[in-house]
Amino acid sequence: MSNFSFAVLISGNGSNLGSMINHIKENKIPGKICCVVSNNPEAYGIQRAKDAGIPYEIINNKEFKSREEFDYSLVKKLKKYKPDLIVLAGFMRILSNVFIEAYDQRILNIHPSLLPKHPGLNTHKRAIESGDKYHGITIHFVDESLDGGPICAQSKIKINDSDQKKLETRIHQLEHELYPKVIRWYAEGRLEVNGEFVTLDNKKITLN
Ligand code: GRF
């Protein structure tokens, strides 16, 4: 895809955003971030966008009466940047059909668990408490289901002990490597959604 650009939606720290910025600098993602959007005015990720000279928008969800109104405003704001892809990176809002239909099959999300295990919040704690041997991350296209869209890639690690903080740090490291890689695949036109499945270079993604 020539002149590939993507928008990154955040709500917090934005360490994944930081990793994407670094990967672009190192030419490991062929394209640019056209804009960063935060629903949280206090998100540290906004500072990361400023430091990198990336345009940013703050759309505070608390100022909207409904999810749909917030999503309309999001779609409207993003329109002027013409993103090829929307990348959710710690964006703590459930998107309605208003947004999903506007960017059908062009929204990626990263979730800190091996989906379909542990959708929702507190995944590290839940993985430890469930006695899981492995924990990991999932990158998937977003559809109307919560953390349920077609999966592009997963990466996993062994759970060594019950130290949640340590596990979270290791999970973040996985995220910072895998998300830029998947964005690159997309930018190179190698990822496609085929019904419930995703193909990479026309081969169905197999999860391990
Ligand atoms: C990540 O763990 C991601 O999987 C989840 O939210 C966290 C965001 O972290 N969706 P950061 O804001 O990118 O540091």
Short mmCIF file of N, CA, C and O in Angstrom, two decimals, residues 91-182:
data_model
loop_
_atom_site.label_atom_id
_atom_site.label_comp_id
_atom_site.label_asym_id
_atom_site.label_seq_id
_atom_site.Cartn_x
_atom_site.Cartn_y
_atom_site.Cartn_z
N PHE A 91 -7.13 1.35 23.99
CA PHE A 91 -8.28 2.26 23.89
C PHE A 91 -9.42 1.62 24.67
O PHE A 91 -9.95 0.58 24.27
N MET A 92 -9.76 2.23 25.81
CA MET A 92 -10.66 1.58 26.75
C MET A 92 -12.13 1.95 26.51
O MET A 92 -12.86 2.24 27.45
N ARG A 93 -12.54 1.93 25.25
CA ARG A 93 -13.93 2.20 24.93
C ARG A 93 -14.44 1.08 24.03
O ARG A 93 -13.72 0.64 23.13
N ILE A 94 -15.65 0.65 24.28
CA ILE A 94 -16.27 -0.31 23.36
C ILE A 94 -16.85 0.50 22.20
O ILE A 94 -17.57 1.48 22.43
N LEU A 95 -16.52 0.10 20.99
CA LEU A 95 -16.99 0.86 19.83
C LEU A 95 -18.34 0.34 19.36
O LEU A 95 -18.58 -0.87 19.33
N SER A 96 -19.21 1.25 18.98
CA SER A 96 -20.54 0.85 18.48
C SER A 96 -20.46 0.60 16.98
O SER A 96 -19.45 0.88 16.34
N ASN A 97 -21.57 0.14 16.41
CA ASN A 97 -21.62 -0.10 14.96
C ASN A 97 -21.38 1.16 14.15
O ASN A 97 -20.91 1.08 13.01
N VAL A 98 -21.68 2.30 14.73
CA VAL A 98 -21.45 3.57 14.03
C VAL A 98 -19.98 3.64 13.60
O VAL A 98 -19.66 3.99 12.46
N PHE A 99 -19.10 3.27 14.48
CA PHE A 99 -17.67 3.33 14.17
C PHE A 99 -17.23 2.11 13.36
O PHE A 99 -16.51 2.23 12.36
N ILE A 100 -17.70 0.95 13.78
CA ILE A 100 -17.24 -0.30 13.13
C ILE A 100 -17.65 -0.32 11.65
O ILE A 100 -16.85 -0.71 10.79
N GLU A 101 -18.85 0.15 11.35
CA GLU A 101 -19.28 0.16 9.94
C GLU A 101 -18.50 1.18 9.12
O GLU A 101 -18.23 0.96 7.94
N ALA A 102 -18.09 2.27 9.74
CA ALA A 102 -17.33 3.29 9.01
C ALA A 102 -15.95 2.76 8.60
O ALA A 102 -15.39 3.19 7.60
N TYR A 103 -15.40 1.86 9.41
CA TYR A 103 -14.06 1.32 9.13
C TYR A 103 -14.08 -0.20 9.08
O TYR A 103 -13.21 -0.87 9.62
N ASP A 104 -15.09 -0.71 8.40
CA ASP A 104 -15.31 -2.15 8.35
C ASP A 104 -14.03 -2.91 7.92
O ASP A 104 -13.46 -2.60 6.87
N GLN A 105 -13.62 -3.86 8.72
CA GLN A 105 -12.43 -4.70 8.45
C GLN A 105 -11.14 -3.88 8.34
O GLN A 105 -10.18 -4.31 7.73
N ARG A 106 -11.17 -2.70 8.91
CA ARG A 106 -9.96 -1.87 8.90
C ARG A 106 -9.62 -1.39 10.31
O ARG A 106 -9.00 -0.36 10.50
N ILE A 107 -10.07 -2.16 11.32
CA ILE A 107 -9.76 -1.81 12.71
C ILE A 107 -9.05 -2.98 13.35
O ILE A 107 -9.55 -4.11 13.36
N LEU A 108 -7.87 -2.71 13.91
CA LEU A 108 -7.14 -3.75 14.64
C LEU A 108 -7.17 -3.44 16.13
O LEU A 108 -7.14 -2.27 16.53
N ASN A 109 -7.19 -4.49 16.92
CA ASN A 109 -7.10 -4.32 18.38
C ASN A 109 -6.06 -5.29 18.93
O ASN A 109 -5.83 -6.35 18.36
N ILE A 110 -5.46 -4.89 20.04
CA ILE A 110 -4.57 -5.82 20.75
C ILE A 110 -5.20 -6.12 22.10
O ILE A 110 -5.68 -5.22 22.79
N HIS A 111 -5.23 -7.40 22.42
CA HIS A 111 -5.84 -7.79 23.68
C HIS A 111 -4.83 -8.64 24.47
O HIS A 111 -4.24 -9.57 23.91
N PRO A 112 -4.67 -8.34 25.76
CA PRO A 112 -3.65 -9.04 26.53
C PRO A 112 -4.11 -10.40 27.08
O PRO A 112 -4.11 -10.62 28.29
N SER A 113 -4.50 -11.30 26.20
CA SER A 113 -4.75 -12.69 26.59
C SER A 113 -4.76 -13.53 25.32
O SER A 113 -4.81 -12.99 24.21
N LEU A 114 -4.76 -14.83 25.52
CA LEU A 114 -4.84 -15.73 24.38
C LEU A 114 -6.32 -15.98 24.09
O LEU A 114 -6.90 -16.96 24.54
N LEU A 115 -6.92 -15.06 23.36
CA LEU A 115 -8.36 -15.19 23.04
C LEU A 115 -8.59 -16.52 22.33
O LEU A 115 -7.70 -16.97 21.60
N PRO A 116 -9.71 -17.19 22.53
CA PRO A 116 -10.90 -16.70 23.23
C PRO A 116 -10.82 -16.76 24.75
O PRO A 116 -11.81 -16.44 25.42
N LYS A 117 -9.68 -17.14 25.30
CA LYS A 117 -9.56 -17.11 26.77
C LYS A 117 -9.51 -15.67 27.27
O LYS A 117 -8.83 -14.84 26.66
N HIS A 118 -10.15 -15.40 28.35
CA HIS A 118 -10.09 -14.13 29.07
C HIS A 118 -10.36 -12.87 28.25
O HIS A 118 -9.51 -11.98 28.14
N PRO A 119 -11.53 -12.77 27.62
CA PRO A 119 -11.90 -11.46 27.06
C PRO A 119 -12.14 -10.49 28.21
O PRO A 119 -12.26 -10.92 29.37
N GLY A 120 -12.20 -9.20 27.93
CA GLY A 120 -12.51 -8.23 28.99
C GLY A 120 -11.26 -7.79 29.76
O GLY A 120 -10.16 -7.85 29.24
N LEU A 121 -11.49 -7.40 31.02
CA LEU A 121 -10.42 -6.75 31.80
C LEU A 121 -9.67 -7.72 32.72
O LEU A 121 -10.04 -8.89 32.85
N ASN A 122 -8.63 -7.21 33.36
CA ASN A 122 -7.84 -7.95 34.38
C ASN A 122 -7.35 -9.31 33.90
O ASN A 122 -7.44 -10.31 34.63
N THR A 123 -6.84 -9.35 32.72
CA THR A 123 -6.50 -10.64 32.11
C THR A 123 -5.31 -11.33 32.78
O THR A 123 -5.28 -12.56 32.86
N HIS A 124 -4.34 -10.54 33.26
CA HIS A 124 -3.14 -11.16 33.86
C HIS A 124 -3.53 -11.89 35.16
O HIS A 124 -3.16 -13.04 35.39
N LYS A 125 -4.29 -11.18 35.95
CA LYS A 125 -4.77 -11.74 37.22
C LYS A 125 -5.59 -13.02 36.95
O LYS A 125 -5.42 -14.05 37.60
N ARG A 126 -6.46 -12.93 35.96
CA ARG A 126 -7.35 -14.06 35.68
C ARG A 126 -6.57 -15.26 35.15
O ARG A 126 -6.89 -16.41 35.47
N ALA A 127 -5.54 -14.98 34.35
CA ALA A 127 -4.73 -16.09 33.81
C ALA A 127 -4.01 -16.80 34.96
O ALA A 127 -3.98 -18.04 35.03
N ILE A 128 -3.46 -16.03 35.89
CA ILE A 128 -2.75 -16.63 37.04
C ILE A 128 -3.74 -17.41 37.91
O ILE A 128 -3.51 -18.57 38.26
N GLU A 129 -4.85 -16.75 38.22
CA GLU A 129 -5.82 -17.39 39.13
C GLU A 129 -6.48 -18.63 38.52
O GLU A 129 -6.92 -19.51 39.25
N SER A 130 -6.53 -18.68 37.20
CA SER A 130 -7.13 -19.87 36.57
C SER A 130 -6.16 -21.02 36.49
O SER A 130 -6.50 -22.09 36.00
N GLY A 131 -4.91 -20.76 36.90
CA GLY A 131 -3.91 -21.83 36.84
C GLY A 131 -3.44 -22.11 35.42
O GLY A 131 -2.94 -23.19 35.12
N ASP A 132 -3.59 -21.13 34.53
CA ASP A 132 -3.14 -21.32 33.14
C ASP A 132 -1.63 -21.56 33.10
O ASP A 132 -0.89 -20.94 33.85
N LYS A 133 -1.21 -22.43 32.20
CA LYS A 133 0.24 -22.65 32.02
C LYS A 133 0.84 -21.54 31.17
O LYS A 133 1.99 -21.17 31.33
N TYR A 134 0.03 -21.07 30.22
CA TYR A 134 0.51 -20.03 29.30
C TYR A 134 -0.40 -18.81 29.34
O TYR A 134 -1.59 -18.92 29.62
N HIS A 135 0.21 -17.68 29.03
CA HIS A 135 -0.55 -16.44 28.88
C HIS A 135 -0.01 -15.77 27.62
O HIS A 135 1.05 -16.17 27.11
N GLY A 136 -0.70 -14.79 27.11
CA GLY A 136 -0.18 -14.18 25.89
C GLY A 136 -1.03 -13.03 25.40
O GLY A 136 -1.78 -12.41 26.17
N ILE A 137 -0.88 -12.77 24.13
CA ILE A 137 -1.56 -11.62 23.53
C ILE A 137 -2.21 -12.03 22.21
O ILE A 137 -1.78 -13.00 21.58
N THR A 138 -3.21 -11.27 21.84
CA THR A 138 -3.91 -11.53 20.58
C THR A 138 -4.11 -10.22 19.84
O THR A 138 -4.50 -9.22 20.44
N ILE A 139 -3.85 -10.25 18.55
CA ILE A 139 -4.17 -9.10 17.71
C ILE A 139 -5.27 -9.55 16.76
O ILE A 139 -5.16 -10.60 16.12
N HIS A 140 -6.34 -8.79 16.74
CA HIS A 140 -7.50 -9.22 15.94
C HIS A 140 -8.19 -8.04 15.27
O HIS A 140 -8.05 -6.89 15.72
N PHE A 141 -8.93 -8.35 14.21
CA PHE A 141 -9.78 -7.33 13.60
C PHE A 141 -10.98 -7.14 14.52
O PHE A 141 -11.43 -8.09 15.18
N VAL A 142 -11.49 -5.94 14.54
CA VAL A 142 -12.60 -5.63 15.45
C VAL A 142 -13.92 -5.78 14.71
O VAL A 142 -14.10 -5.25 13.61
N ASP A 143 -14.82 -6.55 15.33
CA ASP A 143 -16.20 -6.56 14.85
C ASP A 143 -17.10 -6.20 16.03
O ASP A 143 -16.61 -5.73 17.06
N GLU A 144 -18.40 -6.46 15.89
CA GLU A 144 -19.31 -5.98 16.95
C GLU A 144 -19.22 -6.80 18.23
O GLU A 144 -19.74 -6.40 19.27
N SER A 145 -18.52 -7.93 18.22
CA SER A 145 -18.40 -8.73 19.45
C SER A 145 -17.26 -8.19 20.31
O SER A 145 -16.30 -7.63 19.78
N LEU A 146 -17.37 -8.37 21.60
CA LEU A 146 -16.32 -7.87 22.51
C LEU A 146 -15.12 -8.80 22.45
O LEU A 146 -15.20 -9.97 22.81
N ASP A 147 -13.99 -8.27 22.02
CA ASP A 147 -12.73 -9.04 21.91
C ASP A 147 -12.93 -10.33 21.12
O ASP A 147 -12.32 -11.36 21.44
N GLY A 148 -13.78 -10.27 20.11
CA GLY A 148 -14.11 -11.52 19.42
C GLY A 148 -13.88 -11.57 17.92
O GLY A 148 -14.20 -12.56 17.30
N GLY A 149 -13.33 -10.54 17.32
CA GLY A 149 -13.19 -10.51 15.86
C GLY A 149 -12.12 -11.47 15.35
O GLY A 149 -11.39 -12.08 16.14
N PRO A 150 -12.02 -11.62 14.01
CA PRO A 150 -11.06 -12.55 13.41
C PRO A 150 -9.61 -12.27 13.84
O PRO A 150 -9.15 -11.13 13.80
N ILE A 151 -8.93 -13.34 14.23
CA ILE A 151 -7.58 -13.20 14.82
C ILE A 151 -6.47 -13.16 13.76
O ILE A 151 -6.45 -13.98 12.84
N CYS A 152 -5.56 -12.20 13.92
CA CYS A 152 -4.42 -12.06 12.98
C CYS A 152 -3.18 -12.74 13.52
O CYS A 152 -2.36 -13.24 12.74
N ALA A 153 -2.97 -12.68 14.83
CA ALA A 153 -1.73 -13.24 15.37
C ALA A 153 -1.83 -13.36 16.89
O ALA A 153 -2.57 -12.60 17.53
N GLN A 154 -1.10 -14.35 17.41
CA GLN A 154 -0.99 -14.48 18.86
C GLN A 154 0.47 -14.75 19.21
O GLN A 154 1.23 -15.24 18.38
N SER A 155 0.79 -14.47 20.45
CA SER A 155 2.14 -14.76 20.92
C SER A 155 2.00 -15.16 22.38
O SER A 155 1.18 -14.56 23.09
N LYS A 156 2.74 -16.17 22.81
CA LYS A 156 2.51 -16.62 24.19
C LYS A 156 3.80 -16.84 24.98
O LYS A 156 4.86 -17.02 24.40
N ILE A 157 3.64 -16.82 26.30
CA ILE A 157 4.76 -17.09 27.19
C ILE A 157 4.27 -18.01 28.30
O ILE A 157 3.07 -18.10 28.57
N LYS A 158 5.24 -18.64 28.95
CA LYS A 158 4.91 -19.54 30.05
C LYS A 158 4.70 -18.71 31.32
O LYS A 158 5.42 -17.73 31.55
N ILE A 159 3.71 -19.06 32.11
CA ILE A 159 3.53 -18.38 33.40
C ILE A 159 4.45 -19.09 34.41
O ILE A 159 4.31 -20.28 34.64
N ASN A 160 5.41 -18.33 34.96
CA ASN A 160 6.40 -18.96 35.85
C ASN A 160 5.97 -18.95 37.31
O ASN A 160 6.27 -19.86 38.06
N ASP A 161 5.29 -17.89 37.72
CA ASP A 161 4.88 -17.79 39.13
C ASP A 161 3.64 -16.89 39.21
O ASP A 161 3.06 -16.55 38.19
N SER A 162 3.29 -16.48 40.41
CA SER A 162 2.05 -15.70 40.53
C SER A 162 2.31 -14.19 40.61
O SER A 162 1.45 -13.44 41.08
N ASP A 163 3.49 -13.78 40.18
CA ASP A 163 3.82 -12.35 40.21
C ASP A 163 3.16 -11.64 39.01
O ASP A 163 3.63 -11.72 37.87
N GLN A 164 2.08 -10.93 39.32
CA GLN A 164 1.28 -10.31 38.27
C GLN A 164 2.01 -9.20 37.53
O GLN A 164 1.90 -9.07 36.32
N LYS A 165 2.77 -8.42 38.30
CA LYS A 165 3.49 -7.27 37.72
C LYS A 165 4.54 -7.75 36.71
O LYS A 165 4.67 -7.21 35.62
N LYS A 166 5.25 -8.80 37.11
CA LYS A 166 6.29 -9.36 36.23
C LYS A 166 5.66 -9.88 34.94
O LYS A 166 6.17 -9.69 33.85
N LEU A 167 4.53 -10.55 35.12
CA LEU A 167 3.83 -11.13 33.96
C LEU A 167 3.38 -10.00 33.01
O LEU A 167 3.56 -10.09 31.80
N GLU A 168 2.87 -8.94 33.60
CA GLU A 168 2.41 -7.80 32.79
C GLU A 168 3.57 -7.21 31.98
O GLU A 168 3.43 -6.88 30.79
N THR A 169 4.73 -7.09 32.62
CA THR A 169 5.91 -6.53 31.92
C THR A 169 6.29 -7.42 30.74
O THR A 169 6.58 -6.93 29.64
N ARG A 170 6.28 -8.73 30.98
CA ARG A 170 6.65 -9.66 29.90
C ARG A 170 5.62 -9.59 28.75
O ARG A 170 5.96 -9.68 27.58
N ILE A 171 4.36 -9.44 29.13
CA ILE A 171 3.29 -9.36 28.13
C ILE A 171 3.47 -8.08 27.29
O ILE A 171 3.34 -8.10 26.06
N HIS A 172 3.82 -6.99 27.95
CA HIS A 172 4.04 -5.75 27.21
C HIS A 172 5.17 -5.91 26.19
O HIS A 172 5.10 -5.40 25.09
N GLN A 173 6.22 -6.62 26.60
CA GLN A 173 7.34 -6.83 25.66
C GLN A 173 6.86 -7.55 24.40
O GLN A 173 7.23 -7.21 23.29
N LEU A 174 6.01 -8.57 24.61
CA LEU A 174 5.47 -9.30 23.45
C LEU A 174 4.67 -8.35 22.56
O LEU A 174 4.78 -8.38 21.34
N GLU A 175 3.85 -7.53 23.22
CA GLU A 175 2.99 -6.60 22.46
C GLU A 175 3.81 -5.66 21.60
O GLU A 175 3.48 -5.42 20.44
N HIS A 176 4.89 -5.16 22.19
CA HIS A 176 5.70 -4.15 21.48
C HIS A 176 6.40 -4.73 20.25
O HIS A 176 6.79 -3.98 19.36
N GLU A 177 6.55 -6.04 20.23
CA GLU A 177 7.15 -6.67 19.04
C GLU A 177 6.09 -7.06 18.03
O GLU A 177 6.25 -6.86 16.83
N LEU A 178 5.01 -7.67 18.53
CA LEU A 178 4.03 -8.26 17.59
C LEU A 178 3.14 -7.23 16.89
O LEU A 178 2.83 -7.38 15.70
N TYR A 179 2.73 -6.20 17.62
CA TYR A 179 1.76 -5.26 17.01
C TYR A 179 2.37 -4.56 15.78
O TYR A 179 1.75 -4.55 14.70
N PRO A 180 3.60 -4.02 15.90
CA PRO A 180 4.20 -3.39 14.71
C PRO A 180 4.33 -4.35 13.53
O PRO A 180 4.15 -3.97 12.38
N LYS A 181 4.62 -5.62 13.85
CA LYS A 181 4.77 -6.61 12.79
C LYS A 181 3.45 -6.81 12.03
O LYS A 181 3.42 -6.85 10.80
N VAL A 182 2.35 -6.91 12.78
CA VAL A 182 1.04 -7.11 12.15
C VAL A 182 0.63 -5.87 11.34
O VAL A 182 0.08 -5.98 10.25
#
